[in-house]
XYZ file of C-alpha atoms in Angstrom:
627
model
C 10.674 -17.013 -17.713
C 11.638 -13.380 -17.798
C 13.338 -11.789 -14.803
C 10.688 -9.624 -13.125
C 9.925 -8.292 -9.721
C 10.356 -10.609 -6.771
C 6.889 -9.901 -5.424
C 3.607 -11.138 -6.813
C 2.293 -8.827 -9.553
C -0.372 -6.397 -8.415
C -3.675 -6.915 -10.147
C -4.921 -3.723 -11.731
C -7.401 -1.654 -9.769
C -10.158 -1.908 -12.375
C -9.823 -5.677 -12.727
C -9.879 -6.347 -8.998
C -12.782 -3.941 -8.507
C -14.871 -5.774 -11.082
C -14.042 -9.084 -9.463
C -14.825 -7.982 -5.924
C -17.677 -5.563 -6.661
C -15.963 -2.771 -4.734
C -13.395 -0.062 -5.235
C -9.742 -0.583 -4.373
C -7.492 2.240 -3.156
C -6.917 4.653 -6.065
C -3.444 4.586 -7.655
C -0.871 7.321 -7.166
C -1.000 10.389 -9.371
C 1.359 13.379 -9.634
C 0.820 15.946 -6.900
C 0.216 19.652 -7.338
C 3.288 21.673 -6.368
C 3.550 25.203 -4.997
C 5.712 27.972 -6.456
C 7.943 29.861 -4.005
C 7.070 33.580 -3.917
C 8.329 36.595 -1.997
C 5.039 37.211 -0.137
C 1.420 36.081 -0.158
C -0.977 37.174 -2.940
C -3.743 39.651 -2.172
C -7.450 39.457 -2.922
C -10.334 37.156 -2.033
C -9.713 34.767 -4.937
C -7.038 33.088 -2.781
C -7.397 30.697 0.161
C -4.540 30.618 2.685
C -3.472 27.594 4.732
C -0.684 26.890 7.192
C 2.469 25.505 5.574
C 3.394 22.339 7.434
C 6.877 20.995 8.108
C 6.661 17.286 7.319
C 6.370 14.710 4.560
C 3.913 15.239 1.693
C 1.661 12.185 1.375
C -1.130 10.972 -0.859
C -3.369 8.617 1.125
C -5.426 6.217 -1.001
C -8.460 4.516 0.576
C -10.757 1.778 -0.715
C -12.321 -1.550 0.154
C -11.401 -1.210 3.819
C -7.719 -0.806 2.945
C -5.399 2.163 2.491
C -1.950 3.090 1.185
C 0.336 6.080 1.708
C 2.465 7.419 -1.154
C 5.256 9.998 -1.075
C 5.255 12.914 -3.508
C 7.388 10.820 -5.897
C 5.131 7.760 -5.792
C 6.991 5.588 -3.258
C 4.711 3.360 -1.187
C 5.436 4.302 2.436
C 2.416 2.601 3.979
C 4.572 0.723 6.483
C 6.294 3.905 7.708
C 2.926 5.580 8.280
C 0.972 2.535 9.428
C -1.049 4.468 12.015
C -2.286 6.970 9.436
C -3.020 4.173 6.955
C -4.998 2.157 9.537
C -7.161 5.130 10.475
C -7.677 6.139 6.841
C -8.838 2.616 5.990
C -11.745 3.088 8.406
C -13.089 6.240 6.699
C -16.727 5.834 5.672
C -16.098 5.974 1.918
C -16.029 3.470 -0.930
C -12.789 5.030 -2.141
C -10.871 8.286 -1.754
C -7.528 9.868 -2.609
C -6.456 12.464 -0.032
C -3.587 14.909 -0.364
C -1.887 16.203 2.749
C 1.135 16.285 5.033
C 2.400 13.817 7.646
C 3.507 15.853 10.671
C 4.328 15.775 14.359
C 2.808 18.763 16.202
C 3.951 20.253 19.490
C 1.693 21.748 22.157
C 1.826 25.147 20.433
C 0.583 23.662 17.156
C 3.966 23.848 15.431
C 5.194 21.052 13.176
C 8.853 20.011 13.058
C 10.620 17.979 10.392
C 13.337 16.962 12.860
C 10.740 15.718 15.353
C 9.014 13.818 12.559
C 12.326 12.156 11.687
C 12.663 10.983 15.274
C 9.065 9.772 15.389
C 9.568 7.640 12.282
C 12.382 5.829 14.095
C 10.793 5.400 17.506
C 7.367 6.970 18.059
C 5.156 6.504 14.966
C 1.987 6.871 17.046
C 2.713 10.605 17.372
C 2.506 11.209 13.609
C -0.650 12.906 12.312
C -1.968 13.511 8.797
C -3.207 16.993 7.907
C -5.477 16.577 4.865
C -5.800 19.613 2.597
C -7.238 18.267 -0.664
C -9.416 15.488 -2.086
C -8.636 14.185 -5.587
C -11.080 11.293 -5.827
C -14.166 10.175 -3.913
C -16.176 6.986 -4.435
C -14.706 6.481 -7.887
C -15.355 10.074 -9.018
C -12.439 12.206 -10.217
C -12.662 15.545 -8.392
C -9.561 17.219 -9.832
C -11.594 19.330 -12.263
C -13.724 20.843 -9.482
C -12.921 24.179 -7.788
C -10.716 23.907 -4.691
C -13.509 25.206 -2.447
C -15.803 22.367 -3.495
C -13.059 19.746 -3.105
C -12.354 20.988 0.413
C -16.051 20.908 1.332
C -16.213 17.253 0.291
C -12.974 16.553 2.145
C -14.266 18.052 5.392
C -17.463 15.991 5.105
C -15.632 12.636 5.030
C -13.166 13.298 7.866
C -14.136 12.008 11.322
C -14.999 14.527 14.036
C -12.478 14.688 16.864
C -9.807 12.588 15.140
C -6.245 13.568 16.027
C -4.631 11.176 13.552
C -6.343 12.544 10.415
C -7.269 16.228 10.512
C -8.641 18.815 8.139
C -6.460 21.745 7.076
C -8.365 24.922 7.903
C -8.026 28.018 5.713
C -8.960 31.670 5.580
C -10.045 33.757 2.587
C -8.029 36.919 1.992
C -5.833 38.668 4.614
C -2.966 36.361 3.691
C -0.230 38.871 4.473
C -1.521 39.349 8.012
C -1.659 35.573 8.422
C 1.949 35.209 7.237
C 3.215 37.793 9.741
C 1.327 36.077 12.546
C 2.700 32.654 11.589
C 6.266 33.945 11.349
C 5.995 35.644 14.757
C 4.810 32.315 16.198
C 7.796 30.438 14.739
C 5.744 28.573 12.118
C 6.817 27.472 8.648
C 4.856 29.841 6.417
C 1.685 30.085 4.302
C 0.373 28.156 1.303
C -1.959 30.245 -0.882
C -4.286 28.510 -3.358
C -6.695 29.773 -5.998
C -10.169 29.254 -4.576
C -11.643 28.273 -7.943
C -8.571 26.357 -9.153
C -8.676 22.786 -10.408
C -6.078 20.291 -9.167
C -3.160 20.091 -11.611
C -0.453 17.514 -10.922
C 2.404 19.902 -11.610
C 3.569 23.416 -10.689
C 0.747 25.370 -12.310
C 0.933 28.691 -10.458
C -2.372 27.905 -8.762
C -0.575 27.140 -5.476
C 1.991 29.548 -4.012
C 4.155 29.275 -0.879
C 5.643 32.044 1.233
C 8.178 30.919 3.850
C 9.096 32.433 7.183
C 12.618 30.999 6.981
C 14.639 29.838 4.015
C 15.030 26.092 3.756
C 15.213 23.449 1.078
C 16.899 20.192 0.115
C 20.604 19.954 -0.728
C 22.750 17.030 -1.848
C 25.391 15.774 0.598
C 28.552 15.541 -1.527
C 31.151 15.005 1.225
C 32.232 15.664 4.805
C 35.165 17.236 6.608
C 37.027 15.723 9.553
C 36.682 16.968 13.099
C 39.622 17.660 15.394
C 37.330 17.124 18.383
C 35.404 14.097 19.551
C 32.823 14.371 16.764
C 33.090 11.915 13.870
C 32.855 14.763 11.357
C 33.020 18.522 11.502
C 30.651 19.461 8.696
C 28.789 18.134 5.680
C 29.690 19.481 2.248
C 26.586 20.419 0.260
C 25.740 20.632 -3.420
C 22.759 21.697 -5.505
C 21.884 21.352 -9.184
C 21.971 24.536 -11.221
C 21.531 24.493 -15.000
C 21.619 20.710 -14.768
C 25.050 20.533 -13.128
C 25.877 19.816 -9.490
C 27.695 22.739 -7.880
C 29.151 23.526 -4.459
C 26.669 25.177 -2.075
C 28.721 25.432 1.144
C 28.984 23.419 4.356
C 26.730 22.773 7.324
C 28.140 22.051 10.776
C 25.198 22.540 13.143
C 21.914 20.790 13.834
C 23.323 17.310 14.543
C 22.781 15.303 17.703
C 25.315 12.597 18.570
C 22.984 9.810 17.464
C 22.400 11.519 14.114
C 26.160 11.973 13.588
C 26.701 8.231 14.119
C 23.802 7.377 11.786
C 25.088 9.718 9.095
C 28.589 8.258 9.222
C 27.159 4.756 8.826
C 25.008 5.920 5.892
C 27.825 7.842 4.193
C 30.582 5.210 4.524
C 29.529 3.047 1.510
C 29.264 6.138 -0.702
C 32.822 7.428 -0.263
C 34.876 8.067 -3.408
C 38.318 9.481 -4.189
C 37.334 11.944 -6.915
C 35.942 15.343 -5.797
C 32.179 15.399 -6.316
C 32.017 19.153 -6.965
C 34.476 21.964 -7.646
C 34.952 23.982 -4.447
C 37.450 26.491 -3.004
C 40.395 24.410 -1.805
C 40.630 26.181 1.549
C 36.993 25.369 2.360
C 37.186 21.644 1.635
C 40.748 20.816 2.696
C 40.930 17.168 3.708
C 37.425 16.472 2.393
C 35.994 12.973 2.210
C 33.966 12.960 -0.991
C 30.745 11.027 -1.516
C 28.733 9.803 -4.467
C 25.842 12.293 -4.713
C 23.070 10.063 -3.410
C 21.975 11.524 -0.063
C 19.583 14.461 0.275
C 19.365 16.634 3.404
C 16.893 19.309 4.461
C 18.783 22.488 5.392
C 17.602 25.768 6.933
C 19.643 28.930 6.253
C 19.399 32.697 6.458
C 20.447 33.634 2.914
C 22.658 32.676 -0.011
C 25.848 34.630 -0.752
C 26.745 36.089 -4.129
C 29.076 33.110 -4.551
C 26.130 30.734 -4.167
C 26.937 29.333 -0.715
C 24.705 29.234 2.359
C 24.885 31.624 5.308
C 24.188 30.174 8.772
C 22.954 26.782 7.557
C 21.484 24.244 9.981
C 20.895 20.548 9.322
C 17.287 19.364 9.783
C 17.404 15.761 8.592
C 17.778 13.365 5.669
C 15.045 13.219 3.041
C 14.478 9.706 1.764
C 11.472 10.792 -0.335
C 13.529 12.751 -2.848
C 16.340 11.663 -5.172
C 19.460 13.783 -5.509
C 18.934 14.360 -9.246
C 15.759 16.313 -8.484
C 17.435 18.725 -6.031
C 17.524 22.146 -7.668
C 17.824 25.613 -6.185
C 14.452 27.129 -5.387
C 14.338 30.874 -6.029
C 11.614 33.229 -4.820
C 9.449 34.644 -7.613
C 7.711 38.045 -7.450
C 4.166 37.292 -6.323
C 2.762 40.080 -8.517
C 3.929 38.242 -11.628
C 3.057 34.694 -10.570
C -0.381 35.516 -9.134
C -1.552 37.688 -12.048
C -4.837 36.212 -13.327
C -4.309 34.082 -16.448
C -1.362 36.163 -17.636
C 1.684 34.420 -19.079
C 5.125 35.978 -18.740
C 6.097 34.447 -22.085
C 5.973 36.751 -25.081
C 5.495 34.786 -28.286
C 7.236 36.637 -31.094
C 6.251 36.317 -34.767
C 2.809 34.879 -33.898
C 1.694 35.240 -37.551
C 4.508 33.046 -38.874
C 2.961 30.089 -40.715
C 4.492 26.871 -39.400
C 2.053 24.384 -40.934
C 2.007 25.599 -44.572
C -0.575 23.113 -45.864
C -3.199 24.484 -43.442
C -1.860 28.011 -42.729
C -1.616 27.293 -39.000
C 0.567 29.882 -37.298
C 2.984 29.947 -34.383
C 0.451 32.016 -32.457
C -2.238 29.370 -32.949
C 0.178 26.680 -31.772
C 0.955 28.740 -28.654
C -2.769 29.272 -28.014
C -3.333 25.511 -28.245
C -0.597 24.692 -25.727
C -1.811 27.442 -23.362
C -5.317 25.962 -23.486
C -4.268 22.328 -22.868
C -1.517 23.081 -20.315
C -3.720 22.064 -17.330
C -4.354 18.596 -18.794
C -0.911 18.142 -20.384
C 1.349 19.194 -17.500
C 0.546 16.172 -15.279
C 2.030 13.992 -18.042
C 4.879 16.106 -19.445
C 5.792 17.981 -16.249
C 8.875 17.004 -14.218
C 9.945 14.483 -16.846
C 13.235 14.639 -18.815
C 12.341 15.726 -22.332
C 13.454 15.820 -25.907
C 11.972 18.611 -28.012
C 11.311 18.600 -31.736
C 12.141 22.163 -32.761
C 11.142 23.549 -36.158
C 12.031 27.277 -35.966
C 11.054 27.925 -39.581
C 8.034 25.650 -39.618
C 7.432 21.936 -39.933
C 8.260 21.829 -43.663
C 11.753 23.237 -43.063
C 14.615 21.848 -40.993
C 13.526 20.267 -37.694
C 15.785 18.778 -35.039
C 15.675 16.996 -31.661
C 17.047 18.766 -28.603
C 17.450 17.339 -25.095
C 20.165 19.580 -23.598
C 20.377 23.349 -23.235
C 23.181 25.796 -22.506
C 20.786 28.331 -20.981
C 19.165 29.841 -24.076
C 15.637 28.891 -22.944
C 15.720 31.025 -19.793
C 14.456 30.308 -16.276
C 11.077 28.733 -17.064
C 12.684 25.721 -18.760
C 14.664 23.797 -16.165
C 17.424 21.217 -16.092
C 18.053 17.942 -14.323
C 21.543 16.475 -14.214
C 21.570 12.875 -15.474
C 24.606 10.613 -15.475
C 25.735 9.486 -18.928
C 27.387 6.152 -19.752
C 30.892 7.634 -19.486
C 30.239 8.815 -15.913
C 29.732 12.556 -16.429
C 26.504 14.481 -15.908
C 24.576 16.202 -18.682
C 21.772 18.748 -18.140
C 18.489 17.404 -19.545
C 15.538 19.688 -20.120
C 12.314 19.516 -18.146
C 9.363 21.810 -17.499
C 6.752 21.975 -14.762
C 4.737 25.095 -15.617
C 2.592 26.444 -18.437
C 5.172 29.198 -18.955
C 7.817 26.529 -19.471
C 5.628 24.888 -22.088
C 5.085 28.196 -23.896
C 8.767 29.136 -23.701
C 9.550 25.972 -25.646
C 6.944 26.977 -28.259
C 8.479 30.447 -28.459
C 11.819 28.719 -29.189
C 10.291 26.870 -32.147
C 9.178 23.654 -30.445
C 6.288 21.710 -31.930
C 6.642 18.250 -30.343
C 7.295 17.208 -26.727
C 8.746 13.736 -26.103
C 9.298 12.484 -22.543
C 11.247 9.780 -20.733
C 9.399 6.874 -19.173
C 10.415 8.158 -15.726
C 10.203 11.384 -13.743
C 13.008 13.565 -12.403
C 12.268 12.368 -8.840
C 13.905 9.057 -9.825
C 15.062 8.823 -13.427
C 16.309 5.256 -12.982
C 12.853 3.773 -12.285
C 10.211 3.555 -15.008
C 6.660 4.683 -14.280
C 5.166 3.283 -17.495
C 5.600 0.857 -20.354
C 4.936 2.202 -23.858
C 4.443 -0.110 -26.830
C 4.299 1.804 -30.108
C 2.382 -0.204 -32.717
C 3.938 1.085 -35.930
C 2.331 -0.174 -39.178
C 4.299 -0.814 -42.348
C 3.578 1.393 -45.350
C 0.335 0.264 -46.992
C -1.348 -1.125 -43.897
C -4.597 0.659 -43.043
C -5.700 1.757 -39.592
C -8.007 -1.237 -39.248
C -4.898 -3.418 -38.922
C -3.565 -1.121 -36.192
C -6.890 -1.210 -34.367
C -6.969 -5.016 -34.407
C -3.346 -5.126 -33.242
C -4.039 -2.740 -30.351
C -6.843 -4.907 -28.974
C -4.724 -8.029 -29.416
C -1.892 -6.378 -27.502
C -4.265 -5.183 -24.790
C -5.524 -8.736 -24.261
C -1.988 -10.162 -24.050
C -0.952 -7.615 -21.428
C -4.202 -8.152 -19.544
C -3.484 -11.895 -19.409
C -0.261 -11.195 -17.467
C -1.920 -8.763 -15.064
C -1.284 -5.378 -16.694
C -4.045 -2.858 -17.280
C -3.403 -0.718 -20.372
C -4.609 2.513 -21.914
C -4.566 3.468 -25.621
C -3.398 6.737 -27.131
C -3.625 7.762 -30.771
C -0.275 9.293 -31.595
C -1.196 11.822 -34.253
C 1.215 9.908 -36.479
C 0.718 6.473 -38.035
C 0.067 4.262 -35.063
C -1.190 3.769 -31.539
C 0.588 3.644 -28.196
C -0.542 0.974 -25.754
C 0.541 2.250 -22.331
C 0.840 0.302 -19.087
C 1.500 2.577 -16.082
C 3.825 1.208 -13.395
C 4.635 1.892 -9.786
C 8.191 3.347 -10.106
C 10.064 0.337 -8.720
C 11.709 -1.606 -11.569
C 14.908 -0.111 -13.020
C 15.679 0.328 -16.709
C 17.620 -2.887 -17.488
C 14.748 -4.971 -16.109
C 12.115 -2.874 -17.895
C 13.896 -3.035 -21.243
C 14.371 -6.799 -20.935
C 10.676 -7.270 -20.135
C 9.557 -5.138 -23.098
C 11.929 -6.909 -25.484
C 10.814 -10.375 -24.393
C 7.157 -9.435 -24.641
C 7.555 -7.952 -28.133
C 9.387 -11.086 -29.274
C 6.718 -13.348 -27.780
C 3.934 -11.426 -29.572
C 5.806 -11.549 -32.875
C 6.437 -15.283 -32.548
C 2.804 -16.010 -31.669
C 1.468 -14.112 -34.720
C 4.318 -13.705 -37.234
C 1.961 -12.827 -40.100
C 0.839 -9.611 -38.409
C 3.596 -8.628 -35.946
C 7.357 -8.255 -35.926
C 9.892 -7.144 -33.346
C 12.701 -7.014 -35.919
C 14.569 -3.718 -36.152
C 15.539 -3.828 -39.882
C 12.778 -2.214 -41.937
C 13.168 -4.851 -44.635
C 11.804 -7.434 -42.190
C 8.687 -5.415 -41.363
C 6.963 -5.706 -44.762
C 3.195 -6.023 -44.425
C 3.355 -6.229 -40.646
C 3.133 -4.063 -37.555
C 6.396 -3.350 -35.756
C 6.063 -3.666 -31.981
C 8.421 -0.867 -30.984
C 9.659 -1.877 -27.538
C 12.662 0.458 -27.652
C 10.677 3.247 -25.964
C 11.249 1.279 -22.765
C 14.919 1.891 -22.144
C 16.941 4.515 -20.313
C 17.013 7.757 -22.265
C 14.371 6.746 -24.801
C 11.367 9.029 -25.218
C 7.804 8.879 -26.492
C 5.442 11.639 -27.605
C 3.504 12.985 -24.634
C -0.298 13.099 -24.285
C -1.794 16.210 -25.914
C 1.451 16.966 -27.730
C 1.199 18.345 -31.271
C 2.982 16.492 -34.080
C 5.100 18.172 -36.759
C 2.924 16.651 -39.488
C 0.348 17.907 -41.961
C -2.566 19.812 -40.387
C -1.068 19.768 -36.855
C -2.482 16.495 -35.471
C -2.322 15.805 -31.722
C -1.476 12.741 -29.614
C -4.589 12.112 -27.520
C -5.576 9.606 -24.808
C -8.682 7.622 -25.726
C -10.710 4.847 -24.136
C -10.754 1.279 -25.372
C -14.417 1.862 -26.295
C -13.381 4.791 -28.520
C -10.674 2.581 -30.007
C -13.430 0.459 -31.544
C -14.652 3.268 -33.807
C -12.011 5.995 -34.132
C -11.125 6.299 -37.806
C -7.457 7.351 -37.749
C -4.500 8.025 -35.424
C -4.541 11.686 -36.511
C -8.223 12.169 -35.679
C -7.551 15.145 -33.356
C -5.764 18.400 -34.235
C -4.951 21.693 -32.544
C -8.355 23.127 -33.409
C -9.836 20.665 -30.917
C -8.272 22.271 -27.816
C -11.592 23.123 -26.119
C -12.963 19.636 -26.802
C -9.794 17.985 -25.479
C -9.949 19.937 -22.212
C -13.622 19.038 -21.807
C -13.161 15.346 -22.573
C -10.141 15.081 -20.252
C -12.496 15.845 -17.363
C -15.136 13.369 -18.498
C -16.111 10.291 -16.540
C -15.015 8.058 -19.430
C -11.396 9.260 -19.196
C -11.298 9.508 -15.408
C -8.263 7.572 -14.236
C -6.790 7.234 -17.736
C -3.133 6.272 -17.539
C -3.167 5.417 -13.811
C -2.990 1.944 -12.304
C -1.420 0.481 -9.184
C 0.643 -2.278 -10.782
C 4.208 -3.517 -10.953
C 6.226 -5.265 -13.634
C 5.098 -8.916 -13.654
C 7.109 -12.019 -14.437
C 6.971 -13.186 -18.033
């Protein structure tokens, strides 16, 4: 038996629904994120809502049951049991609600610190403010305008409920609303495009303007107190260009109970080596910590040296990993809110980069701009490797996963620990401008890790690349894909096919991000070996190419830390610019080749991504089973 998770494997949503004749709670999907701007956008094409000070939650409802997920996909149903219980009673077959868990005072103000206290001792005081609806009764609503999604959301929420409430909005007059909120001591305003679809990334369709500056920082150490307190201040860090740097200290905002709790939490993380470089006078006598804890900090401004002025501690954030903590910088609202205008200038758009078909760099950029809304939920916020071909696909191409800053601000970095113990800055994007910046820099292909930056150590998918030997036709690949699907189904894993635009097919099993890489790699290796042993005439898991003759190689090596796979809707650096495209198992029966789609199909790909047939593609609420 293979080492797997200790719990019973979750049966896939589709399988259990068929068996029970009802819909289960929808699985987690990436949430839409807001871009920080200097003020609210103007015009009536924007809706404005209150910005709440709590925990972002997706609440999934179905079959009389419900679950609550954090923004990174953690199942926090137990922490928010009251919200989950009330959501389970909603009069729907299924629904996926987006919103914020908050504790409100009598003046209607939410407080993260109060929420922290409620989670420890008064969970009944926690409410859920719902502001979006992603799925209803099995129908994917993400392609609908925001106004229509909110209308459907309001219709399913109970009248007079204090536990689950609807987030009201106004149209236009956002600047006046922001001033009023700030005067009342509220958090700020979230502005959303009224006609915008829901995109599980940072698309520019949602903007946030804050009344006070605050964000997450990594706790990298603490300084001793000469008074009765256990510590004087916490030493803070933040990732910039993929490296953790010193961001100052915070010495206010702690109650005595929180000081004791922090000391107990920090004690196992202490280390001798300094975690960040910092001015010696500021960190004299520091106790350094492994960079694992994340704290929410309010502050007035950041100095030219990059440290915080007048910081105040608000609480620990268990819903975010330290690797994902980067400095958030206000963007000019006039640039971000401009209708359908990209800041990225693509130079040499007439340069031919696919010589056999005369496809140009400009056409490649147009393709990626068109598919960004359907590609970003998959490629966004995921460590990447790029295939760059600055002179075209027929010339020298190379992989790139790190950057020294040449890509600019739209392409971001996440610091990831290497085997030798030092951090390296890995590339990631979360906006359409980031995608196009990579194209401007000569990128054709986008390959992503099997985990997201919120927790790079936990896989959110299994990818099996069925790679045929030279001479095998696509019919052999098709047969192999269905065989592999049936094997994975027999052990409780729902799978989804994707034609790669290359030679083969990817069979993908999404996972709840719980199992870590050693366990995932071991599972994939054992499964590939078992398939090869059960049908040695058609499959092999052997790495040497000499042993693959006439067979299909089950490439399990995509499922290890640092390995990547081509992302959905990514173009391949091959003849005629084929594209990796999600398909249904029904389409798998008749599709003629793995390079069936190409960049000329952008409009069709966007349309089919919103179709009922592909609704829910790549999403399933399932964990790694025993094998």
